[in-house]
PDB file of C-alpha atoms in Angstrom:
ATOM      1  CA  MET A   1     -75.163 -88.234 -35.069  1.00 50.00           C
ATOM      2  CA  GLY A   2     -77.541 -87.486 -32.255  1.00 55.00           C
ATOM      3  CA  GLY A   3     -78.480 -84.944 -29.649  1.00 61.00           C
ATOM      4  CA  ALA A   4     -81.283 -82.415 -29.466  1.00 61.00           C
ATOM      5  CA  TRP A   5     -80.504 -80.804 -32.812  1.00 63.00           C
ATOM      6  CA  TYR A   6     -81.176 -84.075 -34.613  1.00 62.00           C
ATOM      7  CA  MET A   7     -83.750 -85.738 -32.372  1.00 63.00           C
ATOM      8  CA  ASP A   8     -85.824 -83.127 -30.534  1.00 68.00           C
ATOM      9  CA  PRO A   9     -88.504 -81.468 -32.704  1.00 64.00           C
ATOM     10  CA  LEU A  10     -88.838 -78.648 -30.165  1.00 71.00           C
ATOM     11  CA  VAL A  11     -85.224 -77.683 -30.679  1.00 73.00           C
ATOM     12  CA  ALA A  12     -85.472 -78.227 -34.425  1.00 69.00           C
ATOM     13  CA  PHE A  13     -88.628 -76.114 -34.684  1.00 72.00           C
ATOM     14  CA  GLU A  14     -86.937 -72.991 -33.335  1.00 76.00           C
ATOM     15  CA  GLY A  15     -83.984 -73.339 -35.729  1.00 77.00           C
ATOM     16  CA  HIS A  16     -85.981 -74.716 -38.651  1.00 83.00           C
ATOM     17  CA  TYR A  17     -83.694 -77.725 -38.709  1.00 86.00           C
ATOM     18  CA  VAL A  18     -84.661 -80.998 -40.405  1.00 90.00           C
ATOM     19  CA  PRO A  19     -82.618 -84.117 -41.177  1.00 91.00           C
ATOM     20  CA  GLN A  20     -81.106 -84.337 -44.647  1.00 93.00           C
ATOM     21  CA  GLY A  21     -83.604 -86.921 -45.854  1.00 95.00           C
ATOM     22  CA  ILE A  22     -86.454 -84.533 -45.098  1.00 95.00           C
ATOM     23  CA  SER A  23     -84.518 -81.803 -46.964  1.00 96.00           C
ATOM     24  CA  ALA A  24     -84.213 -84.097 -49.977  1.00 98.00           C
ATOM     25  CA  ASP A  25     -87.954 -84.812 -49.946  1.00 98.00           C
ATOM     26  CA  LEU A  26     -88.579 -81.079 -49.486  1.00 98.00           C
ATOM     27  CA  ILE A  27     -86.553 -80.317 -52.641  1.00 98.00           C
ATOM     28  CA  ALA A  28     -88.466 -82.952 -54.579  1.00 98.00           C
ATOM     29  CA  THR A  29     -91.784 -81.562 -53.363  1.00 98.00           C
ATOM     30  CA  LEU A  30     -90.852 -77.942 -53.994  1.00 97.00           C
ATOM     31  CA  TYR A  31     -89.658 -78.575 -57.560  1.00 98.00           C
ATOM     32  CA  GLY A  32     -92.142 -81.268 -58.521  1.00 97.00           C
ATOM     33  CA  TYR A  33     -89.800 -84.235 -58.838  1.00 98.00           C
ATOM     34  CA  THR A  34     -91.815 -87.435 -58.854  1.00 98.00           C
ATOM     35  CA  ARG A  35     -90.626 -90.688 -57.350  1.00 98.00           C
ATOM     36  CA  GLU A  36     -90.520 -92.165 -60.870  1.00 98.00           C
ATOM     37  CA  ARG A  37     -88.092 -89.455 -62.024  1.00 98.00           C
ATOM     38  CA  LEU A  38     -85.843 -90.001 -59.012  1.00 98.00           C
ATOM     39  CA  ASP A  39     -85.902 -93.764 -59.538  1.00 98.00           C
ATOM     40  CA  GLU A  40     -85.016 -93.382 -63.206  1.00 98.00           C
ATOM     41  CA  PHE A  41     -81.983 -91.316 -62.217  1.00 98.00           C
ATOM     42  CA  ALA A  42     -81.019 -93.922 -59.610  1.00 98.00           C
ATOM     43  CA  LEU A  43     -81.307 -96.705 -62.167  1.00 98.00           C
ATOM     44  CA  ARG A  44     -78.962 -94.882 -64.539  1.00 98.00           C
ATOM     45  CA  SER A  45     -76.442 -94.457 -61.709  1.00 98.00           C
ATOM     46  CA  HIS A  46     -76.292 -98.205 -61.211  1.00 97.00           C
ATOM     47  CA  GLN A  47     -76.229 -98.884 -64.943  1.00 97.00           C
ATOM     48  CA  ARG A  48     -73.415 -96.428 -65.552  1.00 98.00           C
ATOM     49  CA  ALA A  49     -71.375 -97.655 -62.595  1.00 97.00           C
ATOM     50  CA  ALA A  50     -71.855-101.302 -63.629  1.00 97.00           C
ATOM     51  CA  TYR A  51     -70.731-100.550 -67.204  1.00 97.00           C
ATOM     52  CA  ALA A  52     -67.713 -98.539 -66.016  1.00 97.00           C
ATOM     53  CA  THR A  53     -66.716-101.343 -63.696  1.00 96.00           C
ATOM     54  CA  ALA A  54     -67.031-103.955 -66.423  1.00 95.00           C
ATOM     55  CA  GLN A  55     -64.944-101.823 -68.755  1.00 96.00           C
ATOM     56  CA  GLY A  56     -62.241-101.331 -66.107  1.00 95.00           C
ATOM     57  CA  TYR A  57     -62.589 -97.542 -65.909  1.00 96.00           C
ATOM     58  CA  PHE A  58     -61.981 -97.552 -62.131  1.00 94.00           C
ATOM     59  CA  ARG A  59     -59.189-100.127 -62.100  1.00 91.00           C
ATOM     60  CA  ARG A  60     -56.202 -97.790 -62.114  1.00 89.00           C
ATOM     61  CA  SER A  61     -57.416 -95.923 -59.006  1.00 91.00           C
ATOM     62  CA  LEU A  62     -58.694 -98.791 -56.917  1.00 92.00           C
ATOM     63  CA  VAL A  63     -56.353-100.207 -54.263  1.00 91.00           C
ATOM     64  CA  PRO A  64     -57.268-103.830 -53.418  1.00 91.00           C
ATOM     65  CA  VAL A  65     -57.778-104.810 -49.796  1.00 92.00           C
ATOM     66  CA  ARG A  66     -55.603-107.845 -48.929  1.00 94.00           C
ATOM     67  CA  ASP A  67     -55.316-110.141 -45.953  1.00 94.00           C
ATOM     68  CA  PRO A  68     -52.029-110.700 -44.052  1.00 94.00           C
ATOM     69  CA  LEU A  69     -51.080-113.405 -46.581  1.00 93.00           C
ATOM     70  CA  GLY A  70     -51.551-111.096 -49.521  1.00 93.00           C
ATOM     71  CA  GLU A  71     -54.790-112.634 -50.750  1.00 94.00           C
ATOM     72  CA  VAL A  72     -57.265-110.172 -52.245  1.00 93.00           C
ATOM     73  CA  LEU A  73     -60.310-109.689 -50.049  1.00 91.00           C
ATOM     74  CA  LEU A  74     -61.917-106.863 -51.999  1.00 89.00           C
ATOM     75  CA  ASP A  75     -61.010-105.184 -55.302  1.00 88.00           C
ATOM     76  CA  ARG A  76     -64.205-103.502 -56.423  1.00 88.00           C
ATOM     77  CA  ASP A  77     -67.158-101.511 -55.103  1.00 89.00           C
ATOM     78  CA  GLU A  78     -69.646-104.008 -53.720  1.00 91.00           C
ATOM     79  CA  ASN A  79     -72.685-101.740 -53.636  1.00 93.00           C
ATOM     80  CA  ILE A  80     -73.216-101.520 -57.402  1.00 94.00           C
ATOM     81  CA  ARG A  81     -76.274-103.536 -58.444  1.00 94.00           C
ATOM     82  CA  PRO A  82     -76.276-104.328 -62.161  1.00 94.00           C
ATOM     83  CA  ASP A  83     -79.622-106.102 -61.783  1.00 95.00           C
ATOM     84  CA  THR A  84     -81.429-102.981 -60.516  1.00 96.00           C
ATOM     85  CA  THR A  85     -84.754-102.319 -62.235  1.00 97.00           C
ATOM     86  CA  LEU A  86     -87.475 -99.685 -61.906  1.00 97.00           C
ATOM     87  CA  GLU A  87     -89.757-102.408 -60.607  1.00 97.00           C
ATOM     88  CA  LYS A  88     -87.374-103.249 -57.776  1.00 97.00           C
ATOM     89  CA  LEU A  89     -86.908 -99.568 -56.917  1.00 97.00           C
ATOM     90  CA  SER A  90     -90.627 -98.922 -56.911  1.00 96.00           C
ATOM     91  CA  ALA A  91     -91.142-101.661 -54.309  1.00 97.00           C
ATOM     92  CA  LEU A  92     -88.988 -99.893 -51.692  1.00 97.00           C
ATOM     93  CA  GLU A  93     -90.620 -98.013 -48.854  1.00 97.00           C
ATOM     94  CA  PRO A  94     -89.904 -94.269 -48.372  1.00 97.00           C
ATOM     95  CA  SER A  95     -87.090 -93.865 -45.897  1.00 97.00           C
ATOM     96  CA  PHE A  96     -88.058 -90.578 -44.245  1.00 96.00           C
ATOM     97  CA  ALA A  97     -91.828 -90.587 -43.944  1.00 96.00           C
ATOM     98  CA  GLN A  98     -91.848 -91.789 -40.333  1.00 94.00           C
ATOM     99  CA  ILE A  99     -89.395 -89.247 -38.949  1.00 91.00           C
ATOM    100  CA  GLY A 100     -91.089 -86.565 -40.952  1.00 93.00           C
ATOM    101  CA  GLN A 101     -94.609 -87.310 -39.860  1.00 92.00           C
ATOM    102  CA  GLN A 102     -94.295 -88.947 -36.421  1.00 89.00           C
ATOM    103  CA  PHE A 103     -91.350 -86.890 -35.150  1.00 86.00           C
ATOM    104  CA  GLY A 104     -92.579 -83.569 -36.449  1.00 87.00           C
ATOM    105  CA  PHE A 105     -89.888 -82.710 -38.959  1.00 90.00           C
ATOM    106  CA  ASP A 106     -92.413 -82.323 -41.768  1.00 94.00           C
ATOM    107  CA  ALA A 107     -94.054 -79.607 -39.720  1.00 92.00           C
ATOM    108  CA  VAL A 108     -90.718 -77.851 -39.263  1.00 90.00           C
ATOM    109  CA  ALA A 109     -90.109 -77.860 -43.017  1.00 93.00           C
ATOM    110  CA  LEU A 110     -93.647 -76.639 -43.751  1.00 94.00           C
ATOM    111  CA  GLN A 111     -93.215 -73.835 -41.244  1.00 92.00           C
ATOM    112  CA  LYS A 112     -90.322 -72.600 -43.422  1.00 93.00           C
ATOM    113  CA  TYR A 113     -92.121 -73.366 -46.705  1.00 95.00           C
ATOM    114  CA  PRO A 114     -95.788 -72.658 -46.005  1.00 95.00           C
ATOM    115  CA  GLN A 115     -96.669 -72.598 -49.696  1.00 96.00           C
ATOM    116  CA  LEU A 116     -96.552 -76.407 -49.595  1.00 97.00           C
ATOM    117  CA  GLU A 117     -99.478 -78.423 -48.280  1.00 96.00           C
ATOM    118  CA  ALA A 118     -97.440 -81.490 -47.418  1.00 97.00           C
ATOM    119  CA  ILE A 119     -94.031 -83.070 -47.937  1.00 97.00           C
ATOM    120  CA  GLN A 120     -94.003 -85.822 -50.519  1.00 98.00           C
ATOM    121  CA  HIS A 121     -91.732 -88.582 -49.255  1.00 98.00           C
ATOM    122  CA  VAL A 122     -90.165 -89.922 -52.414  1.00 98.00           C
ATOM    123  CA  HIS A 123     -86.597 -90.813 -51.410  1.00 98.00           C
ATOM    124  CA  HIS A 124     -85.751 -94.304 -50.243  1.00 98.00           C
ATOM    125  CA  ALA A 125     -82.781 -96.653 -49.947  1.00 96.00           C
ATOM    126  CA  GLY A 126     -82.626 -97.107 -53.729  1.00 97.00           C
ATOM    127  CA  ASN A 127     -82.470 -93.450 -54.807  1.00 98.00           C
ATOM    128  CA  SER A 128     -80.369 -92.123 -51.923  1.00 98.00           C
ATOM    129  CA  SER A 129     -76.636 -92.497 -51.391  1.00 96.00           C
ATOM    130  CA  ALA A 130     -75.645 -95.803 -49.869  1.00 90.00           C
ATOM    131  CA  ILE A 131     -73.912 -95.898 -46.495  1.00 90.00           C
ATOM    132  CA  VAL A 132     -70.553 -97.545 -47.169  1.00 93.00           C
ATOM    133  CA  ASP A 133     -66.988 -97.676 -45.913  1.00 92.00           C
ATOM    134  CA  GLY A 134     -64.245 -96.163 -48.011  1.00 91.00           C
ATOM    135  CA  ALA A 135     -61.019 -94.206 -48.090  1.00 92.00           C
ATOM    136  CA  ALA A 136     -59.278 -92.055 -50.669  1.00 94.00           C
ATOM    137  CA  LEU A 137     -56.004 -90.219 -51.195  1.00 93.00           C
ATOM    138  CA  VAL A 138     -55.200 -87.241 -53.412  1.00 93.00           C
ATOM    139  CA  LEU A 139     -51.656 -85.850 -53.589  1.00 93.00           C
ATOM    140  CA  LEU A 140     -51.846 -82.059 -53.753  1.00 93.00           C
ATOM    141  CA  GLY A 141     -48.804 -79.841 -54.107  1.00 93.00           C
ATOM    142  CA  SER A 142     -47.240 -76.828 -55.759  1.00 93.00           C
ATOM    143  CA  GLU A 143     -45.537 -76.718 -59.135  1.00 90.00           C
ATOM    144  CA  ALA A 144     -42.234 -76.084 -57.380  1.00 93.00           C
ATOM    145  CA  LEU A 145     -42.565 -79.241 -55.292  1.00 92.00           C
ATOM    146  CA  ALA A 146     -43.472 -81.288 -58.356  1.00 92.00           C
ATOM    147  CA  THR A 147     -40.295 -80.089 -60.046  1.00 92.00           C
ATOM    148  CA  LYS A 148     -38.162 -80.675 -56.928  1.00 94.00           C
ATOM    149  CA  TYR A 149     -39.281 -84.288 -56.559  1.00 94.00           C
ATOM    150  CA  GLY A 150     -39.583 -85.148 -60.244  1.00 94.00           C
ATOM    151  CA  LEU A 151     -43.337 -85.667 -60.149  1.00 94.00           C
ATOM    152  CA  ARG A 152     -45.548 -85.260 -63.195  1.00 94.00           C
ATOM    153  CA  PRO A 153     -48.740 -83.418 -62.292  1.00 94.00           C
ATOM    154  CA  ARG A 154     -51.880 -84.916 -63.773  1.00 96.00           C
ATOM    155  CA  ALA A 155     -54.082 -81.851 -63.251  1.00 97.00           C
ATOM    156  CA  ARG A 156     -54.152 -78.401 -61.676  1.00 96.00           C
ATOM    157  CA  VAL A 157     -56.717 -76.845 -59.384  1.00 97.00           C
ATOM    158  CA  VAL A 158     -58.107 -73.922 -61.383  1.00 98.00           C
ATOM    159  CA  SER A 159     -60.395 -72.584 -58.646  1.00 98.00           C
ATOM    160  CA  TRP A 160     -62.592 -73.603 -55.763  1.00 98.00           C
ATOM    161  CA  ALA A 161     -65.401 -72.166 -53.733  1.00 98.00           C
ATOM    162  CA  VAL A 162     -67.485 -72.776 -50.622  1.00 97.00           C
ATOM    163  CA  THR A 163     -70.962 -71.296 -50.156  1.00 97.00           C
ATOM    164  CA  GLY A 164     -73.756 -71.288 -47.610  1.00 94.00           C
ATOM    165  CA  THR A 165     -77.407 -71.706 -48.576  1.00 92.00           C
ATOM    166  CA  GLU A 166     -80.752 -71.765 -46.767  1.00 92.00           C
ATOM    167  CA  PRO A 167     -80.201 -74.333 -43.960  1.00 90.00           C
ATOM    168  CA  THR A 168     -83.612 -75.952 -43.875  1.00 92.00           C
ATOM    169  CA  ILE A 169     -83.552 -77.112 -47.480  1.00 94.00           C
ATOM    170  CA  MET A 170     -79.780 -77.458 -46.977  1.00 93.00           C
ATOM    171  CA  LEU A 171     -78.849 -79.599 -50.021  1.00 96.00           C
ATOM    172  CA  LEU A 172     -78.891 -76.933 -52.741  1.00 97.00           C
ATOM    173  CA  GLY A 173     -75.290 -75.818 -52.194  1.00 97.00           C
ATOM    174  CA  PRO A 174     -73.639 -77.323 -55.306  1.00 98.00           C
ATOM    175  CA  ALA A 175     -75.147 -74.894 -57.834  1.00 98.00           C
ATOM    176  CA  PRO A 176     -74.115 -71.615 -56.120  1.00 98.00           C
ATOM    177  CA  ALA A 177     -70.724 -73.120 -55.194  1.00 98.00           C
ATOM    178  CA  VAL A 178     -70.096 -74.079 -58.811  1.00 98.00           C
ATOM    179  CA  ARG A 179     -71.204 -70.662 -60.057  1.00 98.00           C
ATOM    180  CA  LYS A 180     -68.780 -69.020 -57.643  1.00 98.00           C
ATOM    181  CA  ALA A 181     -65.910 -71.331 -58.595  1.00 98.00           C
ATOM    182  CA  LEU A 182     -66.558 -70.845 -62.308  1.00 98.00           C
ATOM    183  CA  ALA A 183     -66.659 -67.079 -61.920  1.00 98.00           C
ATOM    184  CA  ARG A 184     -63.277 -67.156 -60.173  1.00 98.00           C
ATOM    185  CA  ALA A 185     -61.895 -69.219 -63.049  1.00 98.00           C
ATOM    186  CA  HIS A 186     -63.484 -66.975 -65.688  1.00 98.00           C
ATOM    187  CA  LEU A 187     -65.294 -69.986 -67.078  1.00 98.00           C
ATOM    188  CA  ALA A 188     -68.932 -70.813 -67.832  1.00 98.00           C
ATOM    189  CA  ALA A 189     -70.782 -74.089 -67.197  1.00 98.00           C
ATOM    190  CA  ALA A 190     -70.681 -74.733 -70.939  1.00 97.00           C
ATOM    191  CA  ASP A 191     -66.862 -74.731 -70.802  1.00 98.00           C
ATOM    192  CA  ILE A 192     -66.826 -77.699 -68.426  1.00 98.00           C
ATOM    193  CA  ASP A 193     -66.471 -81.137 -70.016  1.00 98.00           C
ATOM    194  CA  LEU A 194     -67.472 -83.305 -67.051  1.00 98.00           C
ATOM    195  CA  PHE A 195     -69.185 -82.795 -63.694  1.00 98.00           C
ATOM    196  CA  GLU A 196     -69.087 -85.031 -60.642  1.00 98.00           C
ATOM    197  CA  VAL A 197     -72.017 -84.124 -58.405  1.00 98.00           C
ATOM    198  CA  ASN A 198     -72.296 -86.152 -55.215  1.00 98.00           C
ATOM    199  CA  GLU A 199     -75.506 -88.158 -55.350  1.00 98.00           C
ATOM    200  CA  ALA A 200     -76.444 -87.630 -51.732  1.00 97.00           C
ATOM    201  CA  PHE A 201     -80.061 -88.004 -52.839  1.00 98.00           C
ATOM    202  CA  ALA A 202     -81.369 -88.199 -56.395  1.00 98.00           C
ATOM    203  CA  ALA A 203     -83.010 -84.791 -56.114  1.00 98.00           C
ATOM    204  CA  VAL A 204     -79.633 -83.100 -55.542  1.00 98.00           C
ATOM    205  CA  PRO A 205     -77.972 -83.710 -58.943  1.00 98.00           C
ATOM    206  CA  ILE A 206     -81.311 -83.330 -60.735  1.00 98.00           C
ATOM    207  CA  ARG A 207     -81.765 -79.856 -59.245  1.00 98.00           C
ATOM    208  CA  PHE A 208     -78.133 -78.992 -59.964  1.00 98.00           C
ATOM    209  CA  MET A 209     -78.530 -79.869 -63.650  1.00 98.00           C
ATOM    210  CA  GLU A 210     -81.678 -77.807 -63.916  1.00 98.00           C
ATOM    211  CA  GLU A 211     -80.168 -74.759 -62.190  1.00 97.00           C
ATOM    212  CA  LEU A 212     -77.019 -74.659 -64.305  1.00 97.00           C
ATOM    213  CA  GLY A 213     -78.500 -76.014 -67.521  1.00 97.00           C
ATOM    214  CA  VAL A 214     -76.038 -78.920 -67.595  1.00 98.00           C
ATOM    215  CA  PRO A 215     -77.002 -81.978 -69.675  1.00 97.00           C
ATOM    216  CA  GLU A 216     -77.060 -85.353 -67.926  1.00 97.00           C
ATOM    217  CA  GLU A 217     -74.546 -86.637 -70.494  1.00 97.00           C
ATOM    218  CA  LYS A 218     -71.897 -84.587 -68.679  1.00 98.00           C
ATOM    219  CA  VAL A 219     -72.866 -85.483 -65.096  1.00 98.00           C
ATOM    220  CA  ASN A 220     -71.652 -88.566 -63.199  1.00 98.00           C
ATOM    221  CA  VAL A 221     -70.991 -90.394 -66.436  1.00 98.00           C
ATOM    222  CA  ASN A 222     -69.724 -93.460 -64.571  1.00 98.00           C
ATOM    223  CA  GLY A 223     -72.402 -93.473 -61.890  1.00 97.00           C
ATOM    224  CA  GLY A 224     -72.313 -91.911 -58.461  1.00 97.00           C
ATOM    225  CA  ALA A 225     -72.961 -92.343 -54.771  1.00 97.00           C
ATOM    226  CA  ILE A 226     -76.394 -93.901 -55.310  1.00 98.00           C
ATOM    227  CA  ALA A 227     -74.624 -96.840 -56.917  1.00 97.00           C
ATOM    228  CA  MET A 228     -71.217 -96.795 -55.216  1.00 96.00           C
ATOM    229  CA  GLY A 229     -71.917 -95.216 -51.861  1.00 94.00           C
ATOM    230  CA  HIS A 230     -71.011 -92.078 -49.930  1.00 94.00           C
ATOM    231  CA  PRO A 231     -68.187 -92.768 -47.421  1.00 93.00           C
ATOM    232  CA  LEU A 232     -68.257 -89.612 -45.319  1.00 89.00           C
ATOM    233  CA  GLY A 233     -64.864 -87.903 -45.231  1.00 90.00           C
ATOM    234  CA  ALA A 234     -63.632 -89.673 -48.373  1.00 94.00           C
ATOM    235  CA  THR A 235     -66.230 -88.721 -50.955  1.00 95.00           C
ATOM    236  CA  GLY A 236     -64.668 -85.427 -52.040  1.00 95.00           C
ATOM    237  CA  ALA A 237     -61.311 -87.056 -52.809  1.00 96.00           C
ATOM    238  CA  ILE A 238     -63.032 -89.933 -54.571  1.00 96.00           C
ATOM    239  CA  LEU A 239     -64.939 -87.506 -56.799  1.00 97.00           C
ATOM    240  CA  ILE A 240     -61.728 -85.664 -57.736  1.00 97.00           C
ATOM    241  CA  GLY A 241     -60.007 -88.944 -58.591  1.00 96.00           C
ATOM    242  CA  THR A 242     -62.915 -90.318 -60.553  1.00 96.00           C
ATOM    243  CA  LEU A 243     -63.255 -87.033 -62.429  1.00 98.00           C
ATOM    244  CA  LEU A 244     -59.582 -86.864 -63.350  1.00 98.00           C
ATOM    245  CA  ASP A 245     -59.458 -90.505 -64.485  1.00 97.00           C
ATOM    246  CA  GLU A 246     -62.398 -89.860 -66.843  1.00 98.00           C
ATOM    247  CA  LEU A 247     -60.957 -86.584 -68.168  1.00 98.00           C
ATOM    248  CA  GLU A 248     -57.813 -88.517 -69.039  1.00 98.00           C
ATOM    249  CA  ARG A 249     -59.714 -91.440 -70.551  1.00 97.00           C
ATOM    250  CA  GLN A 250     -61.748 -89.179 -72.800  1.00 98.00           C
ATOM    251  CA  ASN A 251     -58.872 -86.711 -73.453  1.00 98.00           C
ATOM    252  CA  LEU A 252     -60.945 -83.791 -72.100  1.00 98.00           C
ATOM    253  CA  ARG A 253     -59.816 -80.615 -70.404  1.00 98.00           C
ATOM    254  CA  TYR A 254     -62.015 -79.176 -67.616  1.00 98.00           C
ATOM    255  CA  GLY A 255     -63.931 -80.888 -64.841  1.00 98.00           C
ATOM    256  CA  VAL A 256     -65.883 -79.849 -61.774  1.00 98.00           C
ATOM    257  CA  ALA A 257     -66.450 -81.813 -58.579  1.00 98.00           C
ATOM    258  CA  THR A 258     -69.121 -80.562 -56.191  1.00 98.00           C
ATOM    259  CA  LEU A 259     -70.920 -81.696 -53.037  1.00 97.00           C
ATOM    260  CA  CYS A 260     -73.724 -80.504 -50.816  1.00 96.00           C
ATOM    261  CA  VAL A 261     -72.954 -80.341 -47.093  1.00 91.00           C
ATOM    262  CA  GLY A 262     -75.202 -80.702 -44.054  1.00 84.00           C
ATOM    263  CA  GLY A 263     -76.469 -77.391 -42.716  1.00 85.00           C
ATOM    264  CA  GLY A 264     -76.619 -75.699 -46.112  1.00 91.00           C
ATOM    265  CA  MET A 265     -73.015 -75.503 -47.305  1.00 94.00           C
ATOM    266  CA  GLY A 266     -71.830 -76.308 -50.805  1.00 97.00           C
ATOM    267  CA  ILE A 267     -68.313 -76.873 -52.124  1.00 97.00           C
ATOM    268  CA  ALA A 268     -66.927 -77.024 -55.649  1.00 98.00           C
ATOM    269  CA  THR A 269     -63.531 -77.497 -57.257  1.00 98.00           C
ATOM    270  CA  VAL A 270     -62.611 -76.812 -60.898  1.00 98.00           C
ATOM    271  CA  ILE A 271     -59.707 -78.849 -62.267  1.00 98.00           C
ATOM    272  CA  GLU A 272     -57.858 -78.839 -65.578  1.00 98.00           C
ATOM    273  CA  ARG A 273     -56.240 -81.968 -66.949  1.00 98.00           C
ATOM    274  CA  LEU A 274     -52.583 -81.456 -67.808  1.00 95.00           C
TER     275      LEU A 274
END
């Protein structure tokens, strides 16, 4: 990413654009999320992912990477840190303070949200999604094709939705997208057994849970992108696969996968285990 939209405060100022990290800190500031709260969420992400890995919950959907001789080079997510502690997280420096303060993006955000005195920079490498490589595959087809080729569907797409939200704060798209998808499915949030909310930054799923009144026991039960990473272009498919695997493991019915998108979009998909 680059160019004037990302790097030139004069261009950003006119369009009220800020980088996503500034948006995450803006959300935390606006809704009063302390760094300690964000770090506690991040710690649980690592703990849940480490436990799920140890129990083999991801095994059926992971495809090992092998060398030309067939030897396994990688068969698990490397970014999960079982030894993460609040003390280690608290020692990390904020990731977006410099671009916010020295490059003027804080001023752009405050121009849009003048009720705030300053942006509190509380996101860092430990409570934001990790930058990782990854790939995923989901086979999607009609009932007729499944019958034709003798395939047994594991789930059906009940509904989906895409929404646009205020582009400066940008990362609040999951809640309205989920509301829209649930309305199309004639379901309520309470009807959903499990949610996968992309952990782009810790403030994103925290705000989502507050907006929809969803308990944390239903959200990212096996950890999320803070622990396992956010491979751009693959994350949506990964969330669907992770969600379906867990619905099957727990013998549950409905699940929702949702992500925020740069520029203010949100996307959500409701699935039903078959």
